[in-house]
Amino acid sequence: MQPVKRTPIVIMYSFLNLSLGVVIAQSLLVLAGLIYTFFTKSSLFLNSFVPVTVELTKDLNNALSHQGLNLPGLKGNLFITPLFNNTQLITYTGIVYNLFWNIFIIVGIQILKKFLFTLTIGTPFTLENAKRLRMLAFMIILVPLLLHIVCRLFINLTIPVTNGYITIKGNWDTFEYIFIGGLVFIISEVFRKGVLLQEENNLTV
Amino acid sequence: MPIRVNLDVMMAKRKISLTELAEKMDITLANLSILKTEKAKAIRFSTLEKLCSILQCQPGDLLEYTE
């Protein structure tokens, strides 16, 4: 048996750590912003979170394809409602959605890191790894679904802008996540079967 | 396990140690130990054949079915 080439694993591990750092930093920034907003009653995000407010009000069609509003796992229609009392109607659903998404990414990266670690120390064909893969599959399917259900419960997503608020009606558009999650689930089941076969083979004299 | 492995009895009768048997059979001591301690899930016919030829016995002497 040839020794495992570790360079790609190390590169992947560093990449995962880097993305983890970026996601955590972003979440902390958003959290700090939320706390700041809560205490000072003036939003940090008004101009920075949705930078093209004026353009949005002018051009609805263009606003749909705008990158700044591209929330992961959510596609839908944009509605702009004029706002008279700015401070009362500001909601942070969009930001909270982003935070929940970040938590999902952090947990997912941790699972991937553990999996990669088992690759470096020995054989990855263990029941723990099969369980990890299965958990990842359920997460990929359930987390966007749950987020969509939550969005549906709150009717729409609302993002604060300076002279109004933008609502994004959440369409149930998680087919791609179900597909990817299903794929990972199949791999995990194949993995589990492989582990059992290997165990049986090891105990055959 | 309803199927008992009486390898230790046969080894005692033939006065042969586990290490010696493993060497003669050309399998690892760990695998033979798995068989002797009844942890094995399956046994190959080739292994059984080697065991019988070295210990000069029948498969029925090594394996026993109990209720």
Short mmCIF file of C-alpha atoms in Angstrom, two decimals:
data_model
loop_
_atom_site.label_atom_id
_atom_site.label_comp_id
_atom_site.label_asym_id
_atom_site.label_seq_id
_atom_site.Cartn_x
_atom_site.Cartn_y
_atom_site.Cartn_z
CA MET A 1 0.00 0.00 0.00
CA GLN A 2 1.39 3.36 -1.03
CA PRO A 3 1.60 6.12 1.56
CA VAL A 4 -1.13 8.75 1.30
CA LYS A 5 -0.09 11.96 -0.42
CA ARG A 6 -0.72 14.58 2.20
CA THR A 7 -0.23 17.79 0.23
CA PRO A 8 -3.80 18.03 -1.19
CA ILE A 9 -5.24 17.22 2.23
CA VAL A 10 -3.14 19.93 3.89
CA ILE A 11 -4.17 22.44 1.20
CA MET A 12 -7.84 21.54 1.65
CA TYR A 13 -7.50 21.75 5.44
CA SER A 14 -5.96 25.22 5.21
CA PHE A 15 -8.66 26.31 2.79
CA LEU A 16 -11.38 25.09 5.17
CA ASN A 17 -9.73 26.89 8.09
CA LEU A 18 -9.53 30.08 6.03
CA SER A 19 -13.20 29.94 5.04
CA LEU A 20 -14.12 29.16 8.64
CA GLY A 21 -12.25 32.27 9.77
CA VAL A 22 -13.96 34.42 7.14
CA VAL A 23 -17.44 33.13 8.06
CA ILE A 24 -16.85 33.56 11.80
CA ALA A 25 -15.47 37.08 11.26
CA GLN A 26 -18.48 38.02 9.15
CA SER A 27 -20.91 36.63 11.72
CA LEU A 28 -19.16 38.49 14.53
CA LEU A 29 -19.28 41.73 12.53
CA VAL A 30 -22.99 41.29 11.84
CA LEU A 31 -23.64 40.41 15.49
CA ALA A 32 -21.67 43.46 16.65
CA GLY A 33 -23.70 45.56 14.24
CA LEU A 34 -26.95 44.15 15.58
CA ILE A 35 -25.94 44.85 19.20
CA TYR A 36 -24.82 48.35 18.23
CA THR A 37 -28.15 48.95 16.51
CA PHE A 38 -30.05 47.60 19.49
CA PHE A 39 -28.42 50.01 21.92
CA THR A 40 -28.04 53.13 19.78
CA LYS A 41 -31.28 52.76 17.78
CA SER A 42 -29.41 53.76 14.65
CA SER A 43 -28.58 51.09 12.14
CA LEU A 44 -25.10 50.41 10.88
CA PHE A 45 -26.56 48.51 7.97
CA LEU A 46 -28.82 51.18 6.55
CA ASN A 47 -26.39 52.26 3.94
CA SER A 48 -23.82 49.51 3.92
CA PHE A 49 -25.94 46.37 3.88
CA VAL A 50 -27.98 47.42 0.85
CA PRO A 51 -25.79 49.95 -0.88
CA VAL A 52 -27.92 50.71 -3.92
CA THR A 53 -31.16 51.75 -2.28
CA VAL A 54 -31.88 54.60 -4.63
CA GLU A 55 -31.22 52.53 -7.71
CA LEU A 56 -33.44 49.77 -6.35
CA THR A 57 -36.41 52.05 -6.08
CA LYS A 58 -35.86 53.19 -9.64
CA ASP A 59 -35.40 49.88 -11.32
CA LEU A 60 -37.17 46.85 -9.92
CA ASN A 61 -36.09 44.45 -12.61
CA ASN A 62 -32.48 45.35 -12.18
CA ALA A 63 -32.84 44.95 -8.45
CA LEU A 64 -33.73 41.28 -8.81
CA SER A 65 -30.36 40.45 -10.27
CA HIS A 66 -28.46 42.60 -7.85
CA GLN A 67 -25.65 40.77 -6.09
CA GLY A 68 -26.01 42.47 -2.71
CA LEU A 69 -29.43 40.95 -2.18
CA ASN A 70 -28.51 37.48 -3.29
CA LEU A 71 -29.25 35.59 -0.09
CA PRO A 72 -28.07 31.98 -0.27
CA GLY A 73 -30.80 29.43 -0.79
CA LEU A 74 -33.47 32.01 -1.47
CA LYS A 75 -34.79 33.28 -4.75
CA GLY A 76 -37.93 35.28 -5.11
CA ASN A 77 -39.63 38.48 -6.02
CA LEU A 78 -38.57 41.88 -4.75
CA PHE A 79 -41.13 44.31 -3.49
CA ILE A 80 -40.33 47.80 -2.38
CA THR A 81 -42.71 49.39 0.05
CA PRO A 82 -42.47 53.07 0.96
CA LEU A 83 -41.84 53.62 4.62
CA PHE A 84 -43.07 56.58 6.62
CA ASN A 85 -41.73 55.87 10.06
CA ASN A 86 -38.22 54.70 9.46
CA THR A 87 -37.20 53.48 12.89
CA GLN A 88 -40.26 51.40 13.76
CA LEU A 89 -40.61 49.21 10.73
CA ILE A 90 -37.00 48.22 10.39
CA THR A 91 -36.64 44.49 10.73
CA TYR A 92 -33.56 42.38 10.66
CA THR A 93 -34.92 39.15 9.27
CA GLY A 94 -32.46 39.21 6.38
CA ILE A 95 -29.52 39.60 8.69
CA VAL A 96 -30.78 36.91 11.05
CA TYR A 97 -31.25 34.63 8.03
CA ASN A 98 -27.65 35.31 7.10
CA LEU A 99 -26.52 34.49 10.66
CA PHE A 100 -28.36 31.15 10.69
CA TRP A 101 -26.85 30.34 7.33
CA ASN A 102 -23.40 31.11 8.74
CA ILE A 103 -23.98 28.77 11.70
CA PHE A 104 -24.87 26.01 9.23
CA ILE A 105 -21.68 26.68 7.26
CA ILE A 106 -19.54 26.67 10.43
CA VAL A 107 -20.95 23.32 11.62
CA GLY A 108 -20.55 21.86 8.13
CA ILE A 109 -16.92 22.96 7.89
CA GLN A 110 -16.20 21.47 11.33
CA ILE A 111 -17.59 18.11 10.16
CA LEU A 112 -15.48 18.26 6.99
CA LYS A 113 -12.38 19.09 9.04
CA LYS A 114 -12.90 16.08 11.32
CA PHE A 115 -13.36 13.91 8.25
CA LEU A 116 -10.13 15.23 6.69
CA PHE A 117 -8.28 14.63 9.94
CA THR A 118 -9.17 10.93 9.87
CA LEU A 119 -7.71 10.81 6.35
CA THR A 120 -4.32 11.96 7.63
CA ILE A 121 -4.04 9.66 10.66
CA GLY A 122 -5.13 6.39 9.10
CA THR A 123 -8.06 4.75 7.43
CA PRO A 124 -11.15 6.93 6.90
CA PHE A 125 -13.40 3.89 6.59
CA THR A 126 -15.03 4.00 9.99
CA LEU A 127 -18.64 4.08 11.10
CA GLU A 128 -18.05 7.53 12.64
CA ASN A 129 -17.21 8.94 9.22
CA ALA A 130 -20.30 7.35 7.71
CA LYS A 131 -22.36 8.99 10.45
CA ARG A 132 -20.67 12.33 9.75
CA LEU A 133 -21.54 12.08 6.07
CA ARG A 134 -25.13 11.20 6.88
CA MET A 135 -25.41 14.13 9.29
CA LEU A 136 -24.03 16.43 6.58
CA ALA A 137 -26.62 15.10 4.13
CA PHE A 138 -29.49 15.76 6.54
CA MET A 139 -28.10 19.21 7.26
CA ILE A 140 -27.89 20.06 3.55
CA ILE A 141 -31.52 19.04 3.07
CA LEU A 142 -33.07 20.30 6.30
CA VAL A 143 -31.36 23.63 7.00
CA PRO A 144 -32.48 25.45 3.80
CA LEU A 145 -35.90 23.84 4.19
CA LEU A 146 -36.21 25.05 7.79
CA LEU A 147 -35.03 28.51 6.81
CA HIS A 148 -37.66 28.61 4.09
CA ILE A 149 -40.37 27.47 6.48
CA VAL A 150 -39.30 30.18 8.93
CA CYS A 151 -39.36 32.72 6.09
CA ARG A 152 -42.85 31.54 5.13
CA LEU A 153 -44.00 31.87 8.72
CA PHE A 154 -42.86 35.47 8.77
CA ILE A 155 -44.54 35.88 5.36
CA ASN A 156 -41.50 37.50 3.79
CA LEU A 157 -37.99 38.65 4.38
CA THR A 158 -37.57 42.28 5.10
CA ILE A 159 -34.35 44.16 4.66
CA PRO A 160 -34.00 47.70 5.94
CA VAL A 161 -33.04 50.47 3.54
CA THR A 162 -32.90 54.20 4.10
CA ASN A 163 -36.20 55.23 2.57
CA GLY A 164 -38.27 52.10 2.72
CA TYR A 165 -37.91 48.39 3.14
CA ILE A 166 -37.46 45.61 0.65
CA THR A 167 -39.38 42.40 1.09
CA ILE A 168 -38.37 39.22 -0.61
CA LYS A 169 -41.15 36.69 -0.88
CA GLY A 170 -39.53 33.36 -0.20
CA ASN A 171 -40.17 30.86 -2.93
CA TRP A 172 -39.72 27.25 -1.97
CA ASP A 173 -36.69 26.63 -4.10
CA THR A 174 -34.67 23.99 -2.33
CA PHE A 175 -34.66 21.32 -4.99
CA GLU A 176 -30.95 21.74 -5.57
CA TYR A 177 -30.26 21.25 -1.85
CA ILE A 178 -32.44 18.14 -1.76
CA PHE A 179 -30.55 16.82 -4.78
CA ILE A 180 -27.09 17.48 -3.28
CA GLY A 181 -28.20 16.23 0.14
CA GLY A 182 -29.60 13.07 -1.46
CA LEU A 183 -26.32 12.51 -3.24
CA VAL A 184 -24.32 12.89 -0.01
CA PHE A 185 -26.80 10.59 1.76
CA ILE A 186 -26.28 7.89 -0.89
CA ILE A 187 -22.51 8.25 -0.55
CA SER A 188 -22.81 7.93 3.24
CA GLU A 189 -24.91 4.77 2.92
CA VAL A 190 -22.42 3.28 0.45
CA PHE A 191 -19.67 4.25 2.88
CA ARG A 192 -21.45 2.53 5.77
CA LYS A 193 -22.01 -0.62 3.73
CA GLY A 194 -18.32 -0.55 2.78
CA VAL A 195 -17.28 -0.26 6.42
CA LEU A 196 -19.48 -3.25 7.35
CA LEU A 197 -18.06 -5.29 4.45
CA GLN A 198 -14.52 -4.44 5.51
CA GLU A 199 -15.27 -5.45 9.10
CA GLU A 200 -16.68 -8.78 7.95
CA ASN A 201 -13.68 -9.31 5.71
CA ASN A 202 -11.32 -8.56 8.59
CA LEU A 203 -13.06 -11.16 10.75
CA THR A 204 -12.90 -13.86 8.09
CA VAL A 205 -10.07 -16.25 8.90
CA MET B 1 -23.04 -18.20 19.23
CA PRO B 2 -24.52 -21.67 18.65
CA ILE B 3 -21.40 -22.79 16.74
CA ARG B 4 -18.50 -23.42 19.12
CA VAL B 5 -14.88 -23.60 17.98
CA ASN B 6 -13.01 -26.33 19.82
CA LEU B 7 -9.62 -25.33 18.50
CA ASP B 8 -8.05 -25.02 21.95
CA VAL B 9 -9.12 -28.58 22.86
CA MET B 10 -7.61 -29.99 19.66
CA MET B 11 -4.42 -27.95 20.19
CA ALA B 12 -4.09 -29.32 23.74
CA LYS B 13 -4.58 -32.89 22.48
CA ARG B 14 -1.88 -32.46 19.80
CA LYS B 15 0.31 -30.47 22.27
CA ILE B 16 0.88 -27.62 19.82
CA SER B 17 1.08 -23.93 20.67
CA LEU B 18 -0.80 -21.13 18.91
CA THR B 19 2.40 -19.58 17.56
CA GLU B 20 3.60 -22.90 16.18
CA LEU B 21 0.25 -23.60 14.56
CA ALA B 22 0.15 -20.12 12.99
CA GLU B 23 3.64 -20.66 11.56
CA LYS B 24 2.73 -24.07 10.13
CA MET B 25 -0.53 -22.77 8.66
CA ASP B 26 1.19 -19.69 7.23
CA ILE B 27 -1.39 -17.25 8.65
CA THR B 28 -0.92 -14.48 11.18
CA LEU B 29 -1.14 -15.09 14.89
CA ALA B 30 -3.78 -12.36 15.15
CA ASN B 31 -6.10 -14.13 12.70
CA LEU B 32 -5.66 -17.49 14.41
CA SER B 33 -6.37 -15.82 17.73
CA ILE B 34 -9.61 -14.38 16.29
CA LEU B 35 -10.62 -17.91 15.30
CA LYS B 36 -9.66 -19.41 18.67
CA THR B 37 -11.52 -16.79 20.71
CA GLU B 38 -14.64 -17.28 18.53
CA LYS B 39 -14.68 -13.69 17.31
CA ALA B 40 -14.50 -14.78 13.67
CA LYS B 41 -17.57 -14.25 11.52
CA ALA B 42 -16.53 -16.68 8.77
CA ILE B 43 -13.92 -19.29 8.04
CA ARG B 44 -12.51 -20.11 4.63
CA PHE B 45 -12.49 -23.73 3.44
CA SER B 46 -8.77 -23.38 2.73
CA THR B 47 -8.11 -22.40 6.36
CA LEU B 48 -10.22 -25.30 7.60
CA GLU B 49 -8.34 -27.66 5.28
CA LYS B 50 -4.96 -26.47 6.61
CA LEU B 51 -6.16 -26.82 10.21
CA CYS B 52 -7.43 -30.36 9.63
CA SER B 53 -4.26 -31.46 7.85
CA ILE B 54 -1.93 -30.07 10.53
CA LEU B 55 -3.98 -31.19 13.54
CA GLN B 56 -4.86 -34.53 11.86
CA CYS B 57 -8.57 -34.30 12.61
CA GLN B 58 -12.01 -33.85 11.00
CA PRO B 59 -13.83 -30.49 10.72
CA GLY B 60 -16.38 -31.92 13.17
CA ASP B 61 -13.67 -32.16 15.78
CA LEU B 62 -13.02 -28.43 15.50
CA LEU B 63 -16.56 -27.12 15.13
CA GLU B 64 -19.51 -28.05 17.29
CA TYR B 65 -23.15 -27.00 17.21
CA THR B 66 -24.83 -26.32 20.56
CA GLU B 67 -28.43 -25.28 21.23
#
